[in-house]
Coordinates of N, CA and C in Angstrom, one line a residue:
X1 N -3.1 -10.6 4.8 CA -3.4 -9.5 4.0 C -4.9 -9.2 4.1
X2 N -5.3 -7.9 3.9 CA -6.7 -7.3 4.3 C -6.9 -7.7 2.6
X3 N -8.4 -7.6 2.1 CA -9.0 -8.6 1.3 C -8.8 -7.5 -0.4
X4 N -8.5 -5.6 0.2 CA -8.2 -5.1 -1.2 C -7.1 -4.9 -1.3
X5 N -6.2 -6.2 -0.6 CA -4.9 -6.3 -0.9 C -4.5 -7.8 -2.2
X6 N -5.4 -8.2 -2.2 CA -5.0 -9.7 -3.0 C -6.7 -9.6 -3.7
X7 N -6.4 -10.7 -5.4 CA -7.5 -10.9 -5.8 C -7.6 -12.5 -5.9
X8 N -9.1 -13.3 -6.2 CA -8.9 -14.9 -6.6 C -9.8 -14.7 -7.8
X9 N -8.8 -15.7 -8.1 CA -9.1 -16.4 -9.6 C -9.5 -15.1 -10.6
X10 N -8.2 -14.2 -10.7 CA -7.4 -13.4 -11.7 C -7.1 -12.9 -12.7
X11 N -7.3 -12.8 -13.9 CA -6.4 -12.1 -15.1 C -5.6 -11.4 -14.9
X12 N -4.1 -11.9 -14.5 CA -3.4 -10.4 -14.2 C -2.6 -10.2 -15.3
X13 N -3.3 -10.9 -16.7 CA -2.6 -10.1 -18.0 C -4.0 -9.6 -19.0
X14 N -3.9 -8.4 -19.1 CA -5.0 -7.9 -19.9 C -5.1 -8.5 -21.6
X15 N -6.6 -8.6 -21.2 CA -6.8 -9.6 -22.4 C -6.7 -10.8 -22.6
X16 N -6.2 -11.3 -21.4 CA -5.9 -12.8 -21.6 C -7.3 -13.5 -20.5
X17 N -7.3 -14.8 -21.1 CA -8.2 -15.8 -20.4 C -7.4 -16.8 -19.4
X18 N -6.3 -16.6 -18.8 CA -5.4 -17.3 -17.8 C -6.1 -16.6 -16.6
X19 N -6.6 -17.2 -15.8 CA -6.9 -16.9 -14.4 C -5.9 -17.7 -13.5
X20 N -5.3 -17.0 -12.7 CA -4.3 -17.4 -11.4 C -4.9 -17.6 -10.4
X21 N -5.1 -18.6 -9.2 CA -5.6 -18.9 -8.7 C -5.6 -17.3 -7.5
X22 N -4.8 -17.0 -7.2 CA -3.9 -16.1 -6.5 C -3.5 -14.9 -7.2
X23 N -3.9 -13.6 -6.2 CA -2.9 -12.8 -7.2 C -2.7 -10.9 -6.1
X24 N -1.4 -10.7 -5.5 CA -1.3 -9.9 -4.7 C -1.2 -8.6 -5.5
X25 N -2.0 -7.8 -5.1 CA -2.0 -6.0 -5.9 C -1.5 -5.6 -4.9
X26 N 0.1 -5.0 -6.0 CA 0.7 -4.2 -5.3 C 0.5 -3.1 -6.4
X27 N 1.0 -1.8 -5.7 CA 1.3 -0.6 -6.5 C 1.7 -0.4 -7.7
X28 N 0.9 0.4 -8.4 CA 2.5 0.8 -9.8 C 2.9 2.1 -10.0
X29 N 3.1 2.8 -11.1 CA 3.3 3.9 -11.3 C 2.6 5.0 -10.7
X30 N 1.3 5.0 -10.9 CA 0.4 5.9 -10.3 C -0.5 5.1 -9.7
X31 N -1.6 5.6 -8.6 CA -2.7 5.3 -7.8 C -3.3 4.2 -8.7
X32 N -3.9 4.3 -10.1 CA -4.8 3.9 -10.4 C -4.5 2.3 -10.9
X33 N -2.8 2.3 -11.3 CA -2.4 1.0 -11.6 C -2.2 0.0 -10.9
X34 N -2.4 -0.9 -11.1 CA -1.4 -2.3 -10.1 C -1.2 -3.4 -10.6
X35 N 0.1 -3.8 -10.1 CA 1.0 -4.6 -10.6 C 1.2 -5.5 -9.7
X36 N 0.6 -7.1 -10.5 CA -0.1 -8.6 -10.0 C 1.2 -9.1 -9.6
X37 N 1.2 -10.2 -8.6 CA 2.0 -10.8 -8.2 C 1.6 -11.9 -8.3
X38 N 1.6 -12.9 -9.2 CA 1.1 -14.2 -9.3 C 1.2 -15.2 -8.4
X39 N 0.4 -16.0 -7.7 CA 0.6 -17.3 -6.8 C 0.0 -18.2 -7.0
X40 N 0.3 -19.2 -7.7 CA -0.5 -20.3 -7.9 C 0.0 -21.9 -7.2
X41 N -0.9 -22.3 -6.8 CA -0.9 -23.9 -6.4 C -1.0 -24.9 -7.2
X42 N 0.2 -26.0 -6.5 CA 0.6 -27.1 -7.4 C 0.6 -28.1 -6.5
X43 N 0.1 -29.1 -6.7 CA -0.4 -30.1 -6.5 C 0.6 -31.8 -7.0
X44 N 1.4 -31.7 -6.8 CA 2.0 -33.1 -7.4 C 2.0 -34.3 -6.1
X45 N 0.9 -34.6 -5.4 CA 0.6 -35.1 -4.4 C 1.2 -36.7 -4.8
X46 N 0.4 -37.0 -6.0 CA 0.6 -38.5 -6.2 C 2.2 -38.9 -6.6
X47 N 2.8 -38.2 -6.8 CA 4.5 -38.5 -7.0 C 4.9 -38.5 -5.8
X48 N 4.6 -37.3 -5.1 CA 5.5 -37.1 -3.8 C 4.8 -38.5 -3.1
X49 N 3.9 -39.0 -3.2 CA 3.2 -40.0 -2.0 C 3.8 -41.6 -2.7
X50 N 4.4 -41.5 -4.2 CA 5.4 -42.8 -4.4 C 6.6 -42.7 -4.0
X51 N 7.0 -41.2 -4.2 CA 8.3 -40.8 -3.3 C 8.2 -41.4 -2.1
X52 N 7.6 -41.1 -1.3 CA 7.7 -41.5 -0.1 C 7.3 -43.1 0.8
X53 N 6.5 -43.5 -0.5 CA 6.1 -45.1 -0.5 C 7.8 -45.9 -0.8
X54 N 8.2 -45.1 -1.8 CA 9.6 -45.4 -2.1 C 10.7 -45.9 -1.3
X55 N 10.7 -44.2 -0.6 CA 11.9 -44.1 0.3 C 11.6 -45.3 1.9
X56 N 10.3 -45.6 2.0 CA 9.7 -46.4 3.0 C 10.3 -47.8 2.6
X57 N 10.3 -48.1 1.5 CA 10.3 -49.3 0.7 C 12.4 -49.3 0.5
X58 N 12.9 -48.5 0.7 CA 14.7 -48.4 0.2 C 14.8 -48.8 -1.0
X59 N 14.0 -48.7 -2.0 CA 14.2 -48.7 -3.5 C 15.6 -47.6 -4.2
X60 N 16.5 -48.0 -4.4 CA 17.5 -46.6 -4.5 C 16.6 -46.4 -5.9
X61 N 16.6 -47.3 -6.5 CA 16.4 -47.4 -8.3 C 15.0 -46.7 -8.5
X62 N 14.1 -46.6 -7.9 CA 12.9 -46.3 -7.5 C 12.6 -44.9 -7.3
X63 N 13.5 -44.8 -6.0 CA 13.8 -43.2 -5.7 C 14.0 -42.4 -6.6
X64 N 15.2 -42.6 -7.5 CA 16.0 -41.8 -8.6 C 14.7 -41.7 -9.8
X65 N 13.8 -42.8 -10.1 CA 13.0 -42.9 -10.9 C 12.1 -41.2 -10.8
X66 N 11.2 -41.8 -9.4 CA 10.0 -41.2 -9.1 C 10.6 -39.3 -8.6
X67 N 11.6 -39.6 -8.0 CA 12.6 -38.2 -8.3 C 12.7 -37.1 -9.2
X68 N 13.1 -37.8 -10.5 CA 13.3 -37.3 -11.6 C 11.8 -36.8 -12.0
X69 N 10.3 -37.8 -12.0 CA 9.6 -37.5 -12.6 C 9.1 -36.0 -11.6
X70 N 9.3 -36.2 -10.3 CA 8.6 -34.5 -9.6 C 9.5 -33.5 -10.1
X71 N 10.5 -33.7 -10.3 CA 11.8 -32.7 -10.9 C 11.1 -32.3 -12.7
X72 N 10.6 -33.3 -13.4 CA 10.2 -32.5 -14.5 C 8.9 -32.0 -14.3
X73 N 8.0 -32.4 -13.2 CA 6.4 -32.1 -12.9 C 6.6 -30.8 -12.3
X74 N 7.7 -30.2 -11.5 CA 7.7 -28.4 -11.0 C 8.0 -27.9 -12.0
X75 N 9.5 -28.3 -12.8 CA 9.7 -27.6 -14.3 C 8.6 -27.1 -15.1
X76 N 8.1 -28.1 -15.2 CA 6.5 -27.8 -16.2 C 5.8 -27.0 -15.4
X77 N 5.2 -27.3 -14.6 CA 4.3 -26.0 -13.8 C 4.8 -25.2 -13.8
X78 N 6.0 -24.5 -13.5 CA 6.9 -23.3 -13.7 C 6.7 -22.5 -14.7
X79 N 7.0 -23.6 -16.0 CA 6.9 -23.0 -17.3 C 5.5 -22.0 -17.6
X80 N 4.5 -23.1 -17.0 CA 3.0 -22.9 -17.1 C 2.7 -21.3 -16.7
X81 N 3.6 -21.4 -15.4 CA 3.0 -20.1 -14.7 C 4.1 -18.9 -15.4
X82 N 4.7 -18.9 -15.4 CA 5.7 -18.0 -16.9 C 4.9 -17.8 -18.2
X83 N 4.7 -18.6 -18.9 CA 4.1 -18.2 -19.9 C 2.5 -17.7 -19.9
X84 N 1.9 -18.4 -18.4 CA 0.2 -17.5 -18.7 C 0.1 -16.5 -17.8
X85 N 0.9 -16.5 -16.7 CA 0.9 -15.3 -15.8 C 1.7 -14.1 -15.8
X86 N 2.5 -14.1 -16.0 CA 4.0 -13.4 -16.1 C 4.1 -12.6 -17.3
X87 N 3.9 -10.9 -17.3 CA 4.1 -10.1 -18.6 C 4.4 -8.8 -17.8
X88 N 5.6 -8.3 -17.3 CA 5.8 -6.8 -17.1 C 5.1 -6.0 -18.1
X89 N 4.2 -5.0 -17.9 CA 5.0 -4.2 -16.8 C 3.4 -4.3 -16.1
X90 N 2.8 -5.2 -16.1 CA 1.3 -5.9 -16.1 C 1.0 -6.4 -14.1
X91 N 2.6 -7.5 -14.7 CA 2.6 -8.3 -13.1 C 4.4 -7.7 -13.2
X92 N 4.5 -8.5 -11.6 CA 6.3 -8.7 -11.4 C 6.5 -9.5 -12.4
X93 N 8.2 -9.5 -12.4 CA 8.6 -9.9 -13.4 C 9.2 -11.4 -12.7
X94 N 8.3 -12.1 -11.7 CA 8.4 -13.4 -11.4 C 7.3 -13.9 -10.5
X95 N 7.2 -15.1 -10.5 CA 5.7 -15.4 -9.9 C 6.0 -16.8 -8.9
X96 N 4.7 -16.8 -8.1 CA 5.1 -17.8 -7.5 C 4.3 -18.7 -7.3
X97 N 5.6 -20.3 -7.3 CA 5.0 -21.5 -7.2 C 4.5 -22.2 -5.8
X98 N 3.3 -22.2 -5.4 CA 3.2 -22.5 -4.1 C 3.0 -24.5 -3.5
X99 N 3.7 -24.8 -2.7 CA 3.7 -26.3 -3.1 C 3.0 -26.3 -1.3
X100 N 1.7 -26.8 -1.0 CA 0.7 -26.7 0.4 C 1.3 -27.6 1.0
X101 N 2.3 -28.2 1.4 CA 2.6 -29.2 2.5 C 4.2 -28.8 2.5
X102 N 4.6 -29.1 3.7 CA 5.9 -28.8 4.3 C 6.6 -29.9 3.4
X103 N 6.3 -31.3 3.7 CA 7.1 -32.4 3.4 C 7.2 -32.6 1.6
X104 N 6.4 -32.2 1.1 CA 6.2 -31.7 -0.4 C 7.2 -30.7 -0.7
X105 N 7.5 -29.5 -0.4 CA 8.4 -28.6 -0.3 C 9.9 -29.1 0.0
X106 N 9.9 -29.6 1.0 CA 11.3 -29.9 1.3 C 11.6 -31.3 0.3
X107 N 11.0 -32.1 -0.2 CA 11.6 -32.7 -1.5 C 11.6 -32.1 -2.3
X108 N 11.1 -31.0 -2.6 CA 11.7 -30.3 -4.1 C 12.6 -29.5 -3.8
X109 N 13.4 -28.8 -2.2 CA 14.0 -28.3 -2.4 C 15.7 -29.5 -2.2
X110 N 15.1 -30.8 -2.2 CA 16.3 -31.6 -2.0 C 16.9 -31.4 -3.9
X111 N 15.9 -31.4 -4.6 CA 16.2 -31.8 -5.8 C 17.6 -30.7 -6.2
X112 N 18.5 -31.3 -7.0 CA 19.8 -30.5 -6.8 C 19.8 -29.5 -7.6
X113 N 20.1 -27.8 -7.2 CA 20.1 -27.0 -8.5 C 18.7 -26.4 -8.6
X114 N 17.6 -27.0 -8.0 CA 16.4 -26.4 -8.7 C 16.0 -25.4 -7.9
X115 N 16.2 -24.6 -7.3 CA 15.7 -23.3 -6.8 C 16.3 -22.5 -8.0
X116 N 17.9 -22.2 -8.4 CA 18.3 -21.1 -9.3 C 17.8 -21.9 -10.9
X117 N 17.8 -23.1 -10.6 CA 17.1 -23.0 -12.2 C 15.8 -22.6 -12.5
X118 N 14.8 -22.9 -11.4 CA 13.6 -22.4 -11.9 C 13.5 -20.7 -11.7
X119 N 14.6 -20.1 -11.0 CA 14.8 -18.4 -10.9 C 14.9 -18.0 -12.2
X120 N 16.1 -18.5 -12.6 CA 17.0 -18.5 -13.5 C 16.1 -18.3 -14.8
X121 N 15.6 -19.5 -14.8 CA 14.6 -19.9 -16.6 C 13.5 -19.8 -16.8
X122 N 13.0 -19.6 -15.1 CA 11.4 -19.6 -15.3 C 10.7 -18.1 -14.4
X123 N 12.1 -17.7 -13.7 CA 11.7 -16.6 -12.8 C 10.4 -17.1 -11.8
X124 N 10.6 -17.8 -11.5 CA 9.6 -18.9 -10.2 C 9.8 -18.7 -9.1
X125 N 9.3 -18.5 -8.0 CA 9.8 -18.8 -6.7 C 9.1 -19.9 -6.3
X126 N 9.9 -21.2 -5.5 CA 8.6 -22.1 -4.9 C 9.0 -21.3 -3.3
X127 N 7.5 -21.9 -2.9 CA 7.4 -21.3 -1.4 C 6.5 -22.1 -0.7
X128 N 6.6 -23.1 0.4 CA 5.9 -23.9 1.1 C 4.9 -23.0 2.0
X129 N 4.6 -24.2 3.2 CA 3.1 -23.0 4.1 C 4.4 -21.5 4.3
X130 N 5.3 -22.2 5.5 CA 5.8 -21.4 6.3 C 6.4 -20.4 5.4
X131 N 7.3 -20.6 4.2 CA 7.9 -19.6 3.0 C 7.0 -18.6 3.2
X132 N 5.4 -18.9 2.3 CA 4.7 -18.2 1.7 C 4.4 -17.4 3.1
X133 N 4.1 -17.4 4.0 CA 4.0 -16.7 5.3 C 4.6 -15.5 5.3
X134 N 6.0 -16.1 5.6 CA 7.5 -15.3 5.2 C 7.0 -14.4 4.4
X135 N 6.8 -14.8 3.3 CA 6.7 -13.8 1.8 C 5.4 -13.0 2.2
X136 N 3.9 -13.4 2.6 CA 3.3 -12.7 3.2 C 3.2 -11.6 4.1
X137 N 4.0 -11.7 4.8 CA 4.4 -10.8 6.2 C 5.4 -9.8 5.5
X138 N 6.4 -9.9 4.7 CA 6.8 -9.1 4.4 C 6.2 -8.1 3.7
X139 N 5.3 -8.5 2.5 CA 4.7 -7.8 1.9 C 3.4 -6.7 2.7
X140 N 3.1 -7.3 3.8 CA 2.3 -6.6 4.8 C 3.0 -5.6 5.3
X141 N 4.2 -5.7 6.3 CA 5.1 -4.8 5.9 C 5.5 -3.4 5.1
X142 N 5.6 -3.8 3.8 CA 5.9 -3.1 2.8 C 4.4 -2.5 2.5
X143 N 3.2 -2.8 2.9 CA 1.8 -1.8 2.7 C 1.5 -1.1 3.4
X144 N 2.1 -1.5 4.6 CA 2.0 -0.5 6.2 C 2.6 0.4 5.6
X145 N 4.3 0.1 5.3 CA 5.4 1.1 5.1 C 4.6 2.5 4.2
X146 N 3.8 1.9 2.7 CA 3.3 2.9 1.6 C 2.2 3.2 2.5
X147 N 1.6 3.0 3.0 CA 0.0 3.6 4.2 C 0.9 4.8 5.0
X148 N 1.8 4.5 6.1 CA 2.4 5.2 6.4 C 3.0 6.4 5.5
X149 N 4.0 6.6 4.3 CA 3.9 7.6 3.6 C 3.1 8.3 3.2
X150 N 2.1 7.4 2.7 CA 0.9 8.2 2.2 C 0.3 9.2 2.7
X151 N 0.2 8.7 4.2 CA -1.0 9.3 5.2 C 0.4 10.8 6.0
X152 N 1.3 10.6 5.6 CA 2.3 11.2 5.9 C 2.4 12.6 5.2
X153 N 2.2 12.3 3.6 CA 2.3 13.1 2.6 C 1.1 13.9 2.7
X154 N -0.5 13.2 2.9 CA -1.6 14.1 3.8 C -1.4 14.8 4.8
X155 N -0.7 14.5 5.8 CA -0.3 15.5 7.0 C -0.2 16.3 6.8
X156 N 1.3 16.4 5.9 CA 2.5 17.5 5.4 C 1.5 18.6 4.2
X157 N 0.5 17.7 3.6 CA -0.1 18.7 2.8 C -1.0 19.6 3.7
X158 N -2.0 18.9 4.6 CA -2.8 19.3 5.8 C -2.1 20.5 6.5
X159 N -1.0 20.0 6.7 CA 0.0 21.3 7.4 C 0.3 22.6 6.8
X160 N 0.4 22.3 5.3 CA 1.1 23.6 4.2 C -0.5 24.2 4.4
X161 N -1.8 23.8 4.1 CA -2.8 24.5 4.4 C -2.9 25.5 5.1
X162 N -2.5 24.5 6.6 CA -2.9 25.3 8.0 C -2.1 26.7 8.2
X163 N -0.9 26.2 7.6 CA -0.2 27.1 7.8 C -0.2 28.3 6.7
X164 N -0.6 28.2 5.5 CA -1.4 29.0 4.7 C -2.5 29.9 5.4
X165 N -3.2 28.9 5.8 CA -4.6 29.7 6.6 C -3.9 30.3 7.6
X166 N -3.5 30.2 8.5 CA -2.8 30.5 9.7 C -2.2 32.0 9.3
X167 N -1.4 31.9 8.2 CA -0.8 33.2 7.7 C -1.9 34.1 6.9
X168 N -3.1 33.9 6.5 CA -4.0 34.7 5.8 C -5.4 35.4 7.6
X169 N -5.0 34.3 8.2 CA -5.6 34.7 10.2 C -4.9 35.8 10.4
X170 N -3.4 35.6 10.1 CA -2.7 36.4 11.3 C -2.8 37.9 10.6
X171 N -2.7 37.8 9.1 CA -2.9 38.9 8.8 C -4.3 40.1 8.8
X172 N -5.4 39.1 8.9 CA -6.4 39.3 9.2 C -6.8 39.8 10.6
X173 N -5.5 39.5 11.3 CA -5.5 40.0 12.5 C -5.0 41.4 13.0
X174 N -4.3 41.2 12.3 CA -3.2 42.7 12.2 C -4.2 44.0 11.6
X175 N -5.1 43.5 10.3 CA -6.3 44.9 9.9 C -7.0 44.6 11.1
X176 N -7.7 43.7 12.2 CA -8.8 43.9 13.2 C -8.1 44.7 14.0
X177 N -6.8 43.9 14.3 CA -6.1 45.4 15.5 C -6.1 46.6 14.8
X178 N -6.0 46.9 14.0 CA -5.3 48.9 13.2 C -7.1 49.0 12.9
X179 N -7.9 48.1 12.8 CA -9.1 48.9 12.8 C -10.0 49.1 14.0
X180 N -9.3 48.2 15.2 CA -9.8 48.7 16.4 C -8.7 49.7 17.1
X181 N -7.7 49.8 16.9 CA -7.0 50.9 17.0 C -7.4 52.5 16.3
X182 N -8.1 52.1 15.4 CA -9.2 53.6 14.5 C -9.6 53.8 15.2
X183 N -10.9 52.8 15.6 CA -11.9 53.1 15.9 C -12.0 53.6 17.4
X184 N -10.9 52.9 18.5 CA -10.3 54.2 19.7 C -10.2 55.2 19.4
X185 N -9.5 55.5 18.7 CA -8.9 57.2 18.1 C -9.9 57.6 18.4
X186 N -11.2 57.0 17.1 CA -12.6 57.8 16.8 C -13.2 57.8 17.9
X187 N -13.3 56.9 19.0 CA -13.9 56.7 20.1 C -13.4 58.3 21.1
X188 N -12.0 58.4 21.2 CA -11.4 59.0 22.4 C -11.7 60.6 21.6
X189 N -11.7 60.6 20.5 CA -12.0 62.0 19.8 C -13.2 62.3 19.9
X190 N -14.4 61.3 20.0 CA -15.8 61.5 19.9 C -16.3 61.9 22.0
X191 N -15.1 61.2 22.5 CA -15.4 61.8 24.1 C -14.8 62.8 24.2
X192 N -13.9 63.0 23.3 CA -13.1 64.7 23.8 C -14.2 65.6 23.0
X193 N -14.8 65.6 22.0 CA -16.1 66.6 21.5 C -17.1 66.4 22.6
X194 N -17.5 65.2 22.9 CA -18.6 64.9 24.4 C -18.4 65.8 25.2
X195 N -17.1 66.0 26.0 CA -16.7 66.6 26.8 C -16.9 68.2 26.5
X196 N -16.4 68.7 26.0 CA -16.2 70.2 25.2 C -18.2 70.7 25.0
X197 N -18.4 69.8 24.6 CA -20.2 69.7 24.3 C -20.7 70.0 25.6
X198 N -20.8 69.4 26.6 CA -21.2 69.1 27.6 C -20.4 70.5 28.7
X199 N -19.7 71.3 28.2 CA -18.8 72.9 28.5 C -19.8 73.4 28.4
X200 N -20.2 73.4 27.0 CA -21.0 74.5 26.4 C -22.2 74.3 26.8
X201 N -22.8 73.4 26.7 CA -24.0 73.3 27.5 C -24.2 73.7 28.9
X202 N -23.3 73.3 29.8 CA -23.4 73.9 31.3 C -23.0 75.4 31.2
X203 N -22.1 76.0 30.2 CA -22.5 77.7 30.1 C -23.4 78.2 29.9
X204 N -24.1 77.6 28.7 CA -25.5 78.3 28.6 C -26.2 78.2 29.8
X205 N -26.5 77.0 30.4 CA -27.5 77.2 31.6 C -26.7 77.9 32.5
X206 N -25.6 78.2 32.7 CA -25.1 79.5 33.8 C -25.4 80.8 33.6
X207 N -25.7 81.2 32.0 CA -25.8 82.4 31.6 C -27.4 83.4 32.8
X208 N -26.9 84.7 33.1 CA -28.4 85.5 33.8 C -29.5 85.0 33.0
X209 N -30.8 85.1 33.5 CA -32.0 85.6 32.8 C -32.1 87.0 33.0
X210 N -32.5 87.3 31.5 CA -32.9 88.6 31.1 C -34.2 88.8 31.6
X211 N -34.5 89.8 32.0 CA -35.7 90.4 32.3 C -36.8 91.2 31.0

């Protein structure tokens, strides 16, 4: 995203003192509004790194332990970002949880059920590097798409002008012809008097001299 597409470290609820680390401005009603897309980063490094000391170790009882506790550690950040980021018609009406490591992401999407429950209760999205990319690109996408309209809607206005102007020319054209069409008349009537003039003049110099 180009840099007046996203802000850091945020209020994307008026009046409040919650700053989001992350926060994508999209469009709203008119030009002047926009409506936050929350993204914040979560960090549960030290669970996921017993997790995985765990699963190294074949602890079943261990697993299930240290499991459970990253399963209530996303819930809770979920919640967090719902209750300080999240207020239509301000931001979307869901925000997102960003988890920076691939292998971090793919355990929380092992955990059973937790993608639609944190949709569900917390309106959360998690989104690892590659997701959030995903989610990135698309929304790139979708600003091209409104740039494209936009600059489209200028054309079409550009156009109603020209073609305005174009019709106040052509008419303007039509009095230059009928008044250079006069002004022949006056021209070919002003050489037909020339002519006739220039009669009368060469009779007088034909006329005798009197003595």
């Amino acid at each position: 995203l180009v840099r007046d597409q996203y802000e850091k470290n945020v209020a994307p609820i008026p009046n409040s003192q919650a700053f989001v680390e992350f926060a994508i401005k999209l469009p709203g009603k008119s030009e002047e509004d926009t409506v936050w897309l929350p993204i914040d980063s979560k960090f549960p490094l030290d669970i996921y790194q017993q997790l995985v000391d765990a699963q190294d170790v074949g602890s079943v009882e261990t697993i299930t332990l240290i499991t459970k506790q990253l399963e209530i550690a996303i819930k809770k950040e979920a919640k967090q970002i719902q209750d300080k980021y999240i207020e239509p018609p301000y931001t979307t009406d869901f925000g997102v949880l960003f988890l920076p490591t691939e292998g971090l992401y793919a355990e929380v999407l092992r955990l059973p059920g937790i993608q639609e429950d944190l949709q569900q209760n917390y309106r959360i999205m998690i989104a690892g590097p590659t997701t959030l990319a995903a989610l990135l690109n698309s929304l790139q996408i979708g600003f091209r798409t409104l740039a494209v309209e936009k600059r489209s809607s200028e054309v079409w206005k550009l156009l109603g002008i020209v073609k305005q102007e174009f019709g106040k020319f052509g008419g303007l054209l039509d009095k230059t012809q009928k008044k250079i069409q006069e002004l022949g008349n006056t021209m070919a009537l002003a050489s037909s008097k020339s002519r006739t003039l220039e009669r009368k003049l060469r009779d007088v110099e034909s006329l005798p001299e009197t003595v």
